[in-house]
């Protein structure tokens, strides 16, 4: 399973204590008083760090050169996880490097496994539904343009977010820049560099299509990444490099 596993959960009542003796605000306990809210406790599978940390800490690069094999394998894990969600009619709604956890796994060729987490904005589509309307959530710079513009989320919206992640992790170039404490679109994004295969760049740009009907589905993304990884392992990637 390429989503973070939940082993146990509990929901406990929360009240507000205004007594002079206790000034710590909300109290979680087995109460007999009025319940103001509920607090959810989760016991989750342990993972070691996020994809965002791995990118900024240079785990996925040797200097400025991307570790193509590792990047392809981790993105393939993500794509398989997203394919599973979409097959079960679930839109994640907030796919970004911070919401992908990496777990050390000696059985994996990359020694890491990517697992999707944070389903707080996930949407479960009905059996015949193709989209959800009146949606205005998602992380700026990662969510598809139709979400804030039209309030419309589809499985293709997750594909757009995946394309943003593809471009970011291979080049260490985020889609945003911080200028004086304000976040703006990064003029250097998307940036793939000269060391990633051209087919990789082409796939990512298809995911980033403004026309959501032109974006690939995750079944095609999985197949494409598997093909790219096979070519890399067979030392055939030079034929697919970007020409300058």
mmCIF file of C-alpha atoms in Angstrom:
data_model
loop_
_atom_site.group_PDB
_atom_site.id
_atom_site.type_symbol
_atom_site.label_atom_id
_atom_site.label_comp_id
_atom_site.label_asym_id
_atom_site.label_seq_id
_atom_site.Cartn_x
_atom_site.Cartn_y
_atom_site.Cartn_z
ATOM 1 C CA UNK A 1 0.000 0.000 0.000
ATOM 2 C CA UNK A 2 1.442 3.363 -1.062
ATOM 3 C CA UNK A 3 -0.643 5.435 1.343
ATOM 4 C CA UNK A 4 0.378 5.914 4.974
ATOM 5 C CA UNK A 5 -1.409 3.289 7.074
ATOM 6 C CA UNK A 6 -3.612 4.217 10.042
ATOM 7 C CA UNK A 7 -3.316 1.631 12.828
ATOM 8 C CA UNK A 8 -5.687 3.119 15.402
ATOM 9 C CA UNK A 9 -7.852 6.157 15.978
ATOM 10 C CA UNK A 10 -9.841 7.590 18.843
ATOM 11 C CA UNK A 11 -12.212 10.571 19.139
ATOM 12 C CA UNK A 12 -12.422 12.255 22.542
ATOM 13 C CA UNK A 13 -14.643 15.087 23.813
ATOM 14 C CA UNK A 14 -13.198 18.522 24.417
ATOM 15 C CA UNK A 15 -14.507 21.175 26.826
ATOM 16 C CA UNK A 16 -13.396 24.653 27.874
ATOM 17 C CA UNK A 17 -12.450 25.151 31.527
ATOM 18 C CA UNK A 18 -12.851 28.728 32.790
ATOM 19 C CA UNK A 19 -12.111 27.981 36.434
ATOM 20 C CA UNK A 20 -9.515 30.062 38.250
ATOM 21 C CA UNK A 21 -7.484 26.968 39.123
ATOM 22 C CA UNK A 22 -7.141 25.816 35.509
ATOM 23 C CA UNK A 23 -6.148 28.331 32.837
ATOM 24 C CA UNK A 24 -4.831 25.970 30.185
ATOM 25 C CA UNK A 25 -7.793 26.375 27.827
ATOM 26 C CA UNK A 26 -9.229 23.276 26.200
ATOM 27 C CA UNK A 27 -9.300 20.108 28.281
ATOM 28 C CA UNK A 28 -9.447 16.624 26.791
ATOM 29 C CA UNK A 29 -10.786 14.037 29.217
ATOM 30 C CA UNK A 30 -13.631 11.699 30.008
ATOM 31 C CA UNK A 31 -15.941 14.535 30.984
ATOM 32 C CA UNK A 32 -19.433 14.785 32.362
ATOM 33 C CA UNK A 33 -19.836 18.490 31.476
ATOM 34 C CA UNK A 34 -20.823 20.180 28.239
ATOM 35 C CA UNK A 35 -18.855 19.037 25.194
ATOM 36 C CA UNK A 36 -17.608 21.967 23.083
ATOM 37 C CA UNK A 37 -15.849 19.933 20.409
ATOM 38 C CA UNK A 38 -14.128 16.648 19.635
ATOM 39 C CA UNK A 39 -10.443 15.854 19.182
ATOM 40 C CA UNK A 40 -9.214 13.131 16.827
ATOM 41 C CA UNK A 41 -6.173 11.037 17.776
ATOM 42 C CA UNK A 42 -4.405 8.945 15.131
ATOM 43 C CA UNK A 43 -1.694 6.296 15.366
ATOM 44 C CA UNK A 44 -0.043 6.194 11.954
ATOM 45 C CA UNK A 45 2.673 4.196 10.270
ATOM 46 C CA UNK A 46 6.114 5.646 11.012
ATOM 47 C CA UNK A 47 7.900 7.294 8.091
ATOM 48 C CA UNK A 48 11.255 9.032 8.211
ATOM 49 C CA UNK A 49 10.881 12.342 6.327
ATOM 50 C CA UNK A 50 8.929 14.118 3.615
ATOM 51 C CA UNK A 51 9.608 14.373 -0.101
ATOM 52 C CA UNK A 52 9.931 18.126 0.445
ATOM 53 C CA UNK A 53 12.766 17.577 2.946
ATOM 54 C CA UNK A 54 14.470 15.055 0.661
ATOM 55 C CA UNK A 55 14.390 17.604 -2.165
ATOM 56 C CA UNK A 56 15.716 20.581 -0.213
ATOM 57 C CA UNK A 57 18.294 18.468 1.667
ATOM 58 C CA UNK A 58 19.715 17.308 -1.676
ATOM 59 C CA UNK A 59 18.964 13.599 -1.126
ATOM 60 C CA UNK A 60 17.664 13.330 -4.681
ATOM 61 C CA UNK A 61 20.669 15.011 -6.310
ATOM 62 C CA UNK A 62 24.424 14.662 -6.506
ATOM 63 C CA UNK A 63 25.363 18.304 -6.403
ATOM 64 C CA UNK A 64 23.129 19.787 -9.067
ATOM 65 C CA UNK A 65 22.696 16.564 -11.038
ATOM 66 C CA UNK A 66 19.466 14.679 -10.319
ATOM 67 C CA UNK A 67 19.584 11.057 -9.188
ATOM 68 C CA UNK A 68 17.300 10.021 -12.030
ATOM 69 C CA UNK A 69 16.836 6.428 -10.902
ATOM 70 C CA UNK A 70 15.675 7.419 -7.388
ATOM 71 C CA UNK A 71 13.437 10.239 -8.645
ATOM 72 C CA UNK A 72 11.694 7.938 -11.134
ATOM 73 C CA UNK A 73 11.124 5.237 -8.513
ATOM 74 C CA UNK A 74 9.702 7.620 -5.911
ATOM 75 C CA UNK A 75 7.421 9.287 -8.447
ATOM 76 C CA UNK A 76 6.326 5.831 -9.581
ATOM 77 C CA UNK A 77 5.376 4.990 -5.980
ATOM 78 C CA UNK A 78 3.343 8.203 -5.840
ATOM 79 C CA UNK A 79 1.637 7.516 -9.163
ATOM 80 C CA UNK A 80 0.672 3.997 -8.093
ATOM 81 C CA UNK A 81 -0.767 5.357 -4.864
ATOM 82 C CA UNK A 82 -2.767 7.964 -6.763
ATOM 83 C CA UNK A 83 -3.974 5.335 -9.242
ATOM 84 C CA UNK A 84 -5.288 3.295 -6.303
ATOM 85 C CA UNK A 85 -7.143 6.340 -4.943
ATOM 86 C CA UNK A 86 -8.640 7.229 -8.307
ATOM 87 C CA UNK A 87 -9.690 3.626 -8.936
ATOM 88 C CA UNK A 88 -11.639 3.940 -5.677
ATOM 89 C CA UNK A 89 -13.196 7.268 -6.762
ATOM 90 C CA UNK A 90 -11.173 9.390 -4.330
ATOM 91 C CA UNK A 91 -9.689 12.789 -5.196
ATOM 92 C CA UNK A 92 -6.768 13.649 -2.897
ATOM 93 C CA UNK A 93 -7.121 17.403 -3.356
ATOM 94 C CA UNK A 94 -3.787 18.518 -1.854
ATOM 95 C CA UNK A 95 -0.941 16.618 -3.478
ATOM 96 C CA UNK A 96 2.410 18.318 -2.812
ATOM 97 C CA UNK A 97 5.907 17.299 -1.584
ATOM 98 C CA UNK A 98 4.990 17.993 2.066
ATOM 99 C CA UNK A 99 2.165 15.445 1.808
ATOM 100 C CA UNK A 100 4.381 12.638 0.542
ATOM 101 C CA UNK A 101 6.285 10.750 3.242
ATOM 102 C CA UNK A 102 9.382 8.661 2.569
ATOM 103 C CA UNK A 103 10.036 5.477 4.494
ATOM 104 C CA UNK A 104 13.363 3.661 4.528
ATOM 105 C CA UNK A 105 12.901 0.200 3.017
ATOM 106 C CA UNK A 106 15.844 -2.090 2.325
ATOM 107 C CA UNK A 107 13.754 -4.155 -0.088
ATOM 108 C CA UNK A 108 13.117 -1.209 -2.409
ATOM 109 C CA UNK A 109 15.599 -0.576 -5.255
ATOM 110 C CA UNK A 110 15.861 3.066 -4.126
ATOM 111 C CA UNK A 111 16.001 2.078 -0.415
ATOM 112 C CA UNK A 112 13.013 4.388 0.052
ATOM 113 C CA UNK A 113 9.271 4.061 -0.473
ATOM 114 C CA UNK A 114 7.048 7.080 -1.096
ATOM 115 C CA UNK A 115 3.679 7.101 0.684
ATOM 116 C CA UNK A 116 0.863 9.585 0.235
ATOM 117 C CA UNK A 117 -0.579 11.175 3.362
ATOM 118 C CA UNK A 118 -2.838 14.009 4.609
ATOM 119 C CA UNK A 119 -6.309 13.223 3.318
ATOM 120 C CA UNK A 120 -7.902 16.190 5.079
ATOM 121 C CA UNK A 121 -9.075 17.635 1.747
ATOM 122 C CA UNK A 122 -9.819 14.305 0.078
ATOM 123 C CA UNK A 123 -13.155 13.935 -1.705
ATOM 124 C CA UNK A 124 -15.003 10.659 -2.214
ATOM 125 C CA UNK A 125 -16.833 10.829 -5.545
ATOM 126 C CA UNK A 126 -20.159 9.114 -5.984
ATOM 127 C CA UNK A 127 -20.238 5.986 -8.137
ATOM 128 C CA UNK A 128 -21.229 7.954 -11.256
ATOM 129 C CA UNK A 129 -19.732 11.385 -10.458
ATOM 130 C CA UNK A 130 -16.879 12.834 -12.513
ATOM 131 C CA UNK A 131 -16.239 16.025 -10.521
ATOM 132 C CA UNK A 132 -17.113 17.991 -7.411
ATOM 133 C CA UNK A 133 -18.293 21.608 -7.591
ATOM 134 C CA UNK A 134 -17.992 24.534 -5.157
ATOM 135 C CA UNK A 135 -14.467 23.547 -4.128
ATOM 136 C CA UNK A 136 -12.092 26.339 -3.114
ATOM 137 C CA UNK A 137 -9.428 24.445 -1.180
ATOM 138 C CA UNK A 138 -5.947 23.219 -2.027
ATOM 139 C CA UNK A 139 -2.447 24.617 -1.644
ATOM 140 C CA UNK A 140 -1.724 27.612 -3.912
ATOM 141 C CA UNK A 141 0.865 26.923 -6.646
ATOM 142 C CA UNK A 142 0.117 23.172 -6.461
ATOM 143 C CA UNK A 143 -3.619 23.013 -7.098
ATOM 144 C CA UNK A 144 -4.955 22.962 -10.650
ATOM 145 C CA UNK A 145 -6.155 26.341 -11.991
ATOM 146 C CA UNK A 146 -9.749 25.164 -12.437
ATOM 147 C CA UNK A 147 -10.082 24.608 -8.675
ATOM 148 C CA UNK A 148 -9.813 28.269 -7.522
ATOM 149 C CA UNK A 149 -11.189 29.677 -10.792
ATOM 150 C CA UNK A 150 -14.268 27.508 -11.215
ATOM 151 C CA UNK A 151 -14.566 25.702 -7.875
ATOM 152 C CA UNK A 152 -14.390 22.432 -9.784
ATOM 153 C CA UNK A 153 -12.218 19.485 -8.706
ATOM 154 C CA UNK A 154 -11.722 16.311 -10.730
ATOM 155 C CA UNK A 155 -9.233 13.482 -10.804
ATOM 156 C CA UNK A 156 -7.431 15.551 -13.455
ATOM 157 C CA UNK A 157 -6.870 18.183 -10.749
ATOM 158 C CA UNK A 158 -4.698 15.664 -8.877
ATOM 159 C CA UNK A 159 -2.812 14.997 -12.129
ATOM 160 C CA UNK A 160 -1.933 18.701 -12.429
ATOM 161 C CA UNK A 161 -0.570 18.686 -8.862
ATOM 162 C CA UNK A 162 1.473 15.587 -9.687
ATOM 163 C CA UNK A 163 2.993 17.436 -12.659
ATOM 164 C CA UNK A 164 4.040 20.269 -10.345
ATOM 165 C CA UNK A 165 5.719 17.750 -8.027
ATOM 166 C CA UNK A 166 7.490 16.078 -10.980
ATOM 167 C CA UNK A 167 9.036 19.381 -12.058
ATOM 168 C CA UNK A 168 9.970 20.441 -8.541
ATOM 169 C CA UNK A 169 11.732 17.293 -7.359
ATOM 170 C CA UNK A 170 13.874 16.840 -10.477
ATOM 171 C CA UNK A 171 15.207 20.415 -10.495
ATOM 172 C CA UNK A 172 14.828 21.562 -6.873
ATOM 173 C CA UNK A 173 12.829 24.497 -8.294
ATOM 174 C CA UNK A 174 9.585 25.101 -6.375
ATOM 175 C CA UNK A 175 6.608 26.715 -8.135
ATOM 176 C CA UNK A 176 6.748 29.672 -5.745
ATOM 177 C CA UNK A 177 9.236 32.262 -4.528
ATOM 178 C CA UNK A 178 9.191 34.279 -1.317
ATOM 179 C CA UNK A 179 9.621 38.009 -1.954
ATOM 180 C CA UNK A 180 9.582 40.100 1.193
ATOM 181 C CA UNK A 181 7.379 37.611 3.011
ATOM 182 C CA UNK A 182 4.911 37.350 0.120
ATOM 183 C CA UNK A 183 4.654 34.305 -2.126
ATOM 184 C CA UNK A 184 4.606 34.696 -5.895
ATOM 185 C CA UNK A 185 4.776 32.420 -8.929
ATOM 186 C CA UNK A 186 8.372 31.383 -9.594
ATOM 187 C CA UNK A 187 9.330 32.692 -13.071
ATOM 188 C CA UNK A 188 11.839 29.825 -13.384
ATOM 189 C CA UNK A 189 9.114 27.183 -12.984
ATOM 190 C CA UNK A 190 8.789 24.661 -14.528
ATOM 191 C CA UNK A 191 12.485 23.869 -14.872
ATOM 192 C CA UNK A 192 13.686 20.364 -15.734
ATOM 193 C CA UNK A 193 17.386 20.933 -16.330
ATOM 194 C CA UNK A 194 19.390 19.122 -18.997
ATOM 195 C CA UNK A 195 19.885 15.802 -17.185
ATOM 196 C CA UNK A 196 16.313 14.522 -17.089
ATOM 197 C CA UNK A 197 15.059 12.553 -20.102
ATOM 198 C CA UNK A 198 13.007 14.492 -22.602
ATOM 199 C CA UNK A 199 10.154 11.995 -22.238
ATOM 200 C CA UNK A 200 10.022 12.875 -18.526
ATOM 201 C CA UNK A 201 9.665 16.573 -19.306
ATOM 202 C CA UNK A 202 7.014 15.820 -21.918
ATOM 203 C CA UNK A 203 4.983 13.754 -19.435
ATOM 204 C CA UNK A 204 5.176 16.460 -16.763
ATOM 205 C CA UNK A 205 4.106 19.163 -19.218
ATOM 206 C CA UNK A 206 1.118 17.069 -20.270
ATOM 207 C CA UNK A 207 0.118 16.848 -16.602
ATOM 208 C CA UNK A 208 0.380 20.649 -16.422
ATOM 209 C CA UNK A 209 -1.948 21.275 -19.354
ATOM 210 C CA UNK A 210 -4.457 24.033 -18.605
ATOM 211 C CA UNK A 211 -7.060 22.020 -20.532
ATOM 212 C CA UNK A 212 -7.845 19.264 -18.052
ATOM 213 C CA UNK A 213 -9.137 16.967 -20.823
ATOM 214 C CA UNK A 214 -5.609 16.813 -22.254
ATOM 215 C CA UNK A 215 -3.987 15.610 -19.022
ATOM 216 C CA UNK A 216 -3.100 11.900 -18.804
ATOM 217 C CA UNK A 217 -4.686 9.618 -16.228
ATOM 218 C CA UNK A 218 -2.604 7.887 -13.576
ATOM 219 C CA UNK A 219 -2.751 4.544 -15.381
ATOM 220 C CA UNK A 220 -0.891 6.177 -18.295
ATOM 221 C CA UNK A 221 1.445 8.020 -15.910
ATOM 222 C CA UNK A 222 2.376 4.755 -14.178
ATOM 223 C CA UNK A 223 3.048 3.047 -17.518
ATOM 224 C CA UNK A 224 5.136 5.989 -18.747
ATOM 225 C CA UNK A 225 7.258 6.144 -15.591
ATOM 226 C CA UNK A 226 7.794 2.378 -15.683
ATOM 227 C CA UNK A 227 8.960 2.678 -19.289
ATOM 228 C CA UNK A 228 11.300 5.543 -18.429
ATOM 229 C CA UNK A 229 12.782 3.563 -15.560
ATOM 230 C CA UNK A 230 13.352 0.524 -17.771
ATOM 231 C CA UNK A 231 15.165 2.701 -20.315
ATOM 232 C CA UNK A 232 17.280 4.227 -17.571
ATOM 233 C CA UNK A 233 18.265 0.805 -16.245
ATOM 234 C CA UNK A 234 19.181 -0.329 -19.743
ATOM 235 C CA UNK A 235 21.453 2.707 -20.205
ATOM 236 C CA UNK A 236 19.321 4.028 -23.066
ATOM 237 C CA UNK A 237 18.537 7.429 -21.603
ATOM 238 C CA UNK A 238 21.110 9.460 -23.653
ATOM 239 C CA UNK A 239 18.815 9.133 -26.672
ATOM 240 C CA UNK A 240 16.067 10.897 -24.697
ATOM 241 C CA UNK A 241 18.008 13.818 -23.260
ATOM 242 C CA UNK A 242 16.907 17.370 -24.001
ATOM 243 C CA UNK A 243 18.956 18.877 -26.816
ATOM 244 C CA UNK A 244 20.465 22.338 -26.303
#
